[in-house]
PDB file of C-alpha atoms in Angstrom:
ATOM      1  CA  MET A  56     -14.804  18.646  35.185  1.00 60.00           C
ATOM      2  CA  ILE A  57     -12.752  16.077  37.107  1.00 70.00           C
ATOM      3  CA  GLY A  58     -15.750  13.755  37.337  1.00 74.00           C
ATOM      4  CA  SER A  59     -16.141  13.619  33.558  1.00 81.00           C
ATOM      5  CA  THR A  60     -12.435  12.847  33.127  1.00 78.00           C
ATOM      6  CA  VAL A  61     -12.665  10.026  35.643  1.00 77.00           C
ATOM      7  CA  ARG A  62     -15.775   8.647  33.935  1.00 79.00           C
ATOM      8  CA  LYS A  63     -13.936   8.681  30.605  1.00 79.00           C
ATOM      9  CA  LEU A  64     -10.979   6.826  32.133  1.00 78.00           C
ATOM     10  CA  LEU A  65     -13.255   4.189  33.609  1.00 83.00           C
ATOM     11  CA  SER A  66     -15.210   3.747  30.370  1.00 86.00           C
ATOM     12  CA  PRO A  67     -14.709   0.382  28.621  1.00 88.00           C
ATOM     13  CA  ALA A  68     -14.835   2.176  25.250  1.00 88.00           C
ATOM     14  CA  THR A  69     -11.840   4.302  26.227  1.00 87.00           C
ATOM     15  CA  TRP A  70      -9.799   1.248  27.196  1.00 90.00           C
ATOM     16  CA  ARG A  71     -10.878  -0.643  24.060  1.00 93.00           C
ATOM     17  CA  SER A  72      -9.806   2.291  21.897  1.00 92.00           C
ATOM     18  CA  LEU A  73      -6.472   2.500  23.708  1.00 93.00           C
ATOM     19  CA  TRP A  74      -5.942  -1.247  23.292  1.00 94.00           C
ATOM     20  CA  GLU A  75      -6.738  -1.072  19.557  1.00 95.00           C
ATOM     21  CA  THR A  76      -4.312   1.814  19.150  1.00 95.00           C
ATOM     22  CA  LEU A  77      -1.576  -0.131  20.918  1.00 96.00           C
ATOM     23  CA  GLU A  78      -2.249  -3.171  18.701  1.00 95.00           C
ATOM     24  CA  ALA A  79      -1.937  -0.993  15.590  1.00 94.00           C
ATOM     25  CA  ILE A  80       1.352   0.449  16.841  1.00 94.00           C
ATOM     26  CA  GLU A  81       2.662  -3.037  17.610  1.00 93.00           C
ATOM     27  CA  ALA A  82       1.723  -4.251  14.120  1.00 89.00           C
ATOM     28  CA  ALA A  83       3.437  -1.241  12.537  1.00 87.00           C
ATOM     29  CA  LEU A  84       6.605  -1.849  14.528  1.00 89.00           C
ATOM     30  CA  ALA A  85       6.613  -5.519  13.510  1.00 89.00           C
ATOM     31  CA  THR A  86       6.745  -4.560   9.816  1.00 86.00           C
ATOM     32  CA  THR A  87      10.279  -4.876   8.476  1.00 89.00           C
ATOM     33  CA  GLU A  88      11.941  -2.611   5.960  1.00 90.00           C
ATOM     34  CA  ALA A  89      12.024  -5.467   3.443  1.00 92.00           C
ATOM     35  CA  GLU A  90       8.248  -5.883   3.736  1.00 91.00           C
ATOM     36  CA  ILE A  91       7.763  -2.182   3.128  1.00 90.00           C
ATOM     37  CA  HIS A  92       9.922  -2.366  -0.006  1.00 95.00           C
ATOM     38  CA  ASP A  93       8.090  -5.487  -1.198  1.00 95.00           C
ATOM     39  CA  ARG A  94       4.740  -3.732  -0.808  1.00 94.00           C
ATOM     40  CA  ARG A  95       5.993  -0.685  -2.716  1.00 96.00           C
ATOM     41  CA  ILE A  96       7.354  -2.834  -5.527  1.00 97.00           C
ATOM     42  CA  ALA A  97       4.113  -4.810  -5.733  1.00 97.00           C
ATOM     43  CA  ARG A  98       2.101  -1.580  -5.856  1.00 97.00           C
ATOM     44  CA  LEU A  99       4.320  -0.147  -8.606  1.00 97.00           C
ATOM     45  CA  GLU A 100       4.099  -3.375 -10.614  1.00 97.00           C
ATOM     46  CA  ALA A 101       0.304  -3.284 -10.351  1.00 97.00           C
ATOM     47  CA  GLU A 102       0.262   0.344 -11.511  1.00 96.00           C
ATOM     48  CA  MET A 103       2.530  -0.509 -14.453  1.00 94.00           C
ATOM     49  CA  ALA A 104       0.278  -3.426 -15.445  1.00 94.00           C
ATOM     50  CA  GLU A 105      -2.770  -1.149 -15.279  1.00 94.00           C
ATOM     51  CA  LEU A 106      -1.083   1.507 -17.415  1.00 92.00           C
ATOM     52  CA  ARG A 107       0.040  -1.083 -19.970  1.00 90.00           C
ATOM     53  CA  ALA A 108      -3.506  -2.423 -20.150  1.00 92.00           C
ATOM     54  CA  ARG A 109      -4.812   1.089 -20.827  1.00 90.00           C
ATOM     55  CA  ILE A 110      -2.365   2.090 -23.555  1.00 87.00           C
ATOM     56  CA  GLY A 111      -1.737  -1.290 -25.183  1.00 79.00           C
ATOM     57  CA  PRO A 112       1.594  -2.656 -26.395  1.00 69.00           C
ATOM     58  CA  PRO A 113       4.576  -0.319 -26.629  1.00 65.00           C
ATOM     59  CA  PRO A 114       5.060   1.392 -29.999  1.00 67.00           C
ATOM     60  CA  LEU A 115       8.493  -0.197 -30.465  1.00 67.00           C
ATOM     61  CA  ALA A 116       6.867  -3.619 -30.875  1.00 53.00           C
ATOM     62  CA  ALA A 117       5.228  -2.463 -34.101  1.00 54.00           C
ATOM     63  CA  GLN A 118       8.533  -1.108 -35.447  1.00 57.00           C
ATOM     64  CA  SER A 119      10.542  -4.270 -34.730  1.00 57.00           C
ATOM     65  CA  ARG A 120       9.154  -5.882 -37.904  1.00 58.00           C
ATOM     66  CA  PRO A 121      11.948  -6.446 -40.432  1.00 58.00           C
ATOM     67  CA  VAL A 122      11.716  -4.145 -43.418  1.00 57.00           C
ATOM     68  CA  GLY A 123      13.838  -4.664 -46.479  1.00 56.00           C
ATOM     69  CA  PRO A 124      13.884  -5.856 -50.082  1.00 60.00           C
ATOM     70  CA  SER A 125      13.174  -9.470 -49.116  1.00 62.00           C
ATOM     71  CA  CYS A 126      10.239  -8.585 -46.865  1.00 54.00           C
ATOM     72  CA  PRO A 127       7.129  -7.325 -48.688  1.00 55.00           C
ATOM     73  CA  LEU A 128       5.001  -4.712 -46.992  1.00 53.00           C
TER      74      LEU A 128
END
């Protein structure tokens, strides 16, 4: 049992995995709150653009046409 644990600790794959995990943690800690907000806003703007593309122009745009005695239908 102890031998297998020692072999795992001496394995280059174990150290590579640990190093990659530490790099990921370092990158996450380097991210600022402003960057997180910017990413969220960008994602929401992309979702809004996608939804607008699916449903077309808002219905109020069609109703903004002037209607009255001087404007024929």
